[in-house]
Amino acid sequence: MEYGHYEITIKETGREKPVSTEYHGFINHEGLVSFFGLKEPDVEWYNIREITGQQEENPKEAAEMKPGSGVFLLALKRGGKDRNTTRCIGVHRLGTPGMEFIMGRTDNVRKYQPGDEIPYIYDAEYTGELQKAVYWLQHME
């Protein structure tokens, strides 16, 4: 296990805005999830970003330039029982060894399309297996 520097953003139920914190140490993704209690029922969504090298002066510009740094929509399923809900699969850290698929719903503020970068996914569940994510989406009502 290597030393890492991570930024963790957490949106909790009942809070208007997400909170961000950093972690420095010897830990992996599962360790961070456990340490910060990210699978607790009061966590609506979270994002873990590994910070590597020197930080650029403009973080937004840096995120746009780094492959795999955002959450990109892979697939969408609109409707079902609740016509105002859009279920989705996002991919985080695209093209990296730590790539993971995020299953949940979008905020419906705008009509997202596959390939769009989005800020977060509500009611997120995570998997490293594309087949599991696709199965989840196919069986959502």
Short mmCIF file of C-alpha atoms in Angstrom, two decimals:
data_model
loop_
_atom_site.label_atom_id
_atom_site.label_comp_id
_atom_site.label_asym_id
_atom_site.label_seq_id
_atom_site.Cartn_x
_atom_site.Cartn_y
_atom_site.Cartn_z
CA MET A 1 0.00 0.00 0.00
CA GLU A 2 1.35 3.41 -0.97
CA TYR A 3 1.09 6.74 0.77
CA GLY A 4 -1.83 8.73 -0.65
CA HIS A 5 -3.44 12.14 -0.50
CA TYR A 6 -7.20 12.16 -1.00
CA GLU A 7 -10.01 14.70 -1.11
CA ILE A 8 -13.31 13.29 0.14
CA THR A 9 -16.61 15.10 -0.58
CA ILE A 10 -19.66 13.88 1.31
CA LYS A 11 -23.33 14.86 0.92
CA GLU A 12 -25.34 13.85 3.98
CA THR A 13 -29.12 13.67 4.30
CA GLY A 14 -30.52 16.86 5.77
CA ARG A 15 -27.51 19.01 4.88
CA GLU A 16 -27.94 21.64 2.22
CA LYS A 17 -24.40 21.39 0.83
CA PRO A 18 -21.76 18.67 0.73
CA VAL A 19 -18.68 18.88 2.94
CA SER A 20 -15.11 18.23 1.84
CA THR A 21 -12.13 17.00 3.77
CA GLU A 22 -8.69 15.60 3.00
CA TYR A 23 -6.83 12.50 4.12
CA HIS A 24 -3.09 11.83 4.02
CA GLY A 25 -1.79 8.36 4.77
CA PHE A 26 -1.45 4.71 3.87
CA ILE A 27 -4.95 3.59 2.93
CA ASN A 28 -6.91 2.24 -0.04
CA HIS A 29 -10.40 3.11 -1.36
CA GLU A 30 -12.20 0.58 0.86
CA GLY A 31 -10.29 1.88 3.88
CA LEU A 32 -11.42 5.44 3.16
CA VAL A 33 -15.04 4.31 2.78
CA SER A 34 -14.86 2.55 6.13
CA PHE A 35 -12.90 5.30 7.93
CA PHE A 36 -15.33 8.07 6.91
CA GLY A 37 -18.49 5.91 7.26
CA LEU A 38 -19.45 6.48 3.63
CA LYS A 39 -21.79 3.47 3.46
CA GLU A 40 -23.91 4.75 6.37
CA PRO A 41 -27.59 5.36 5.54
CA ASP A 42 -27.30 9.13 6.11
CA VAL A 43 -24.77 9.52 3.25
CA GLU A 44 -26.60 10.39 0.02
CA TRP A 45 -23.46 10.36 -2.11
CA TYR A 46 -19.72 10.78 -1.86
CA ASN A 47 -16.72 11.32 -4.09
CA ILE A 48 -13.14 10.30 -3.39
CA ARG A 49 -10.48 12.04 -5.46
CA GLU A 50 -6.82 11.13 -5.27
CA ILE A 51 -4.56 14.17 -5.33
CA THR A 52 -1.29 13.48 -7.10
CA GLY A 53 1.77 15.63 -7.80
CA GLN A 54 1.73 19.38 -7.63
CA GLN A 55 -1.67 21.03 -7.50
CA GLU A 56 -2.43 23.34 -10.37
CA GLU A 57 -3.45 26.95 -9.71
CA ASN A 58 -6.85 26.48 -11.38
CA PRO A 59 -8.41 23.22 -10.05
CA LYS A 60 -11.39 23.32 -12.48
CA GLU A 61 -9.06 23.58 -15.45
CA ALA A 62 -6.84 20.84 -14.03
CA ALA A 63 -9.81 18.48 -13.57
CA GLU A 64 -10.84 19.04 -17.18
CA MET A 65 -7.36 18.19 -18.40
CA LYS A 66 -6.81 15.01 -16.38
CA PRO A 67 -8.33 11.87 -17.92
CA GLY A 68 -10.56 10.00 -15.53
CA SER A 69 -10.94 12.84 -13.04
CA GLY A 70 -14.72 13.33 -13.28
CA VAL A 71 -17.91 11.27 -13.26
CA PHE A 72 -19.18 10.59 -16.78
CA LEU A 73 -22.57 9.15 -17.65
CA LEU A 74 -22.40 5.78 -19.31
CA ALA A 75 -26.12 4.91 -19.53
CA LEU A 76 -29.50 6.36 -18.57
CA LYS A 77 -32.98 4.97 -17.96
CA ARG A 78 -35.77 7.50 -17.65
CA GLY A 79 -39.23 6.93 -16.23
CA GLY A 80 -40.47 3.83 -14.50
CA LYS A 81 -42.91 4.17 -11.61
CA ASP A 82 -41.67 7.67 -10.85
CA ARG A 83 -41.67 9.57 -14.16
CA ASN A 84 -39.49 12.30 -12.64
CA THR A 85 -36.59 9.96 -11.92
CA THR A 86 -33.70 9.19 -14.21
CA ARG A 87 -31.61 6.18 -13.18
CA CYS A 88 -28.06 6.15 -14.43
CA ILE A 89 -24.68 4.49 -14.52
CA GLY A 90 -21.67 6.75 -14.22
CA VAL A 91 -18.03 5.90 -14.51
CA HIS A 92 -15.44 7.48 -12.21
CA ARG A 93 -11.67 7.54 -12.79
CA LEU A 94 -12.20 6.44 -16.39
CA GLY A 95 -9.19 4.70 -17.87
CA THR A 96 -7.36 4.23 -14.57
CA PRO A 97 -6.73 1.07 -12.51
CA GLY A 98 -9.14 2.44 -9.86
CA MET A 99 -12.03 2.90 -12.30
CA GLU A 100 -15.45 2.21 -10.78
CA PHE A 101 -19.05 2.32 -11.91
CA ILE A 102 -21.59 4.37 -9.97
CA MET A 103 -25.26 3.39 -10.03
CA GLY A 104 -27.95 5.81 -8.87
CA ARG A 105 -30.05 8.69 -10.15
CA THR A 106 -29.47 12.13 -11.65
CA ASP A 107 -30.93 15.36 -10.35
CA ASN A 108 -33.16 15.93 -13.43
CA VAL A 109 -32.18 19.61 -13.56
CA ARG A 110 -31.38 19.13 -17.23
CA LYS A 111 -31.65 16.40 -19.82
CA TYR A 112 -28.39 14.53 -19.45
CA GLN A 113 -27.02 12.37 -22.25
CA PRO A 114 -24.50 9.51 -22.12
CA GLY A 115 -20.99 10.97 -22.13
CA ASP A 116 -21.94 14.08 -20.12
CA GLU A 117 -19.83 14.88 -17.09
CA ILE A 118 -21.97 15.34 -13.99
CA PRO A 119 -21.13 16.66 -10.52
CA TYR A 120 -22.61 13.72 -8.59
CA ILE A 121 -25.04 10.83 -8.56
CA TYR A 122 -27.75 10.56 -5.89
CA ASP A 123 -28.35 7.35 -3.90
CA ALA A 124 -25.07 6.02 -5.25
CA GLU A 125 -23.96 2.41 -5.18
CA TYR A 126 -20.50 1.45 -6.41
CA THR A 127 -19.10 -1.54 -8.26
CA GLY A 128 -15.97 -2.39 -10.18
CA GLU A 129 -17.92 -4.61 -12.59
CA LEU A 130 -19.65 -3.16 -15.64
CA GLN A 131 -21.88 -6.24 -16.00
CA LYS A 132 -23.24 -5.77 -12.45
CA ALA A 133 -23.98 -2.08 -13.16
CA VAL A 134 -25.80 -2.86 -16.42
CA TYR A 135 -27.83 -5.60 -14.72
CA TRP A 136 -28.82 -3.12 -12.00
CA LEU A 137 -30.00 -0.55 -14.55
CA GLN A 138 -31.94 -3.10 -16.60
CA HIS A 139 -33.85 -4.27 -13.55
CA MET A 140 -34.75 -0.85 -12.13
CA GLU A 141 -38.42 0.10 -12.40
#
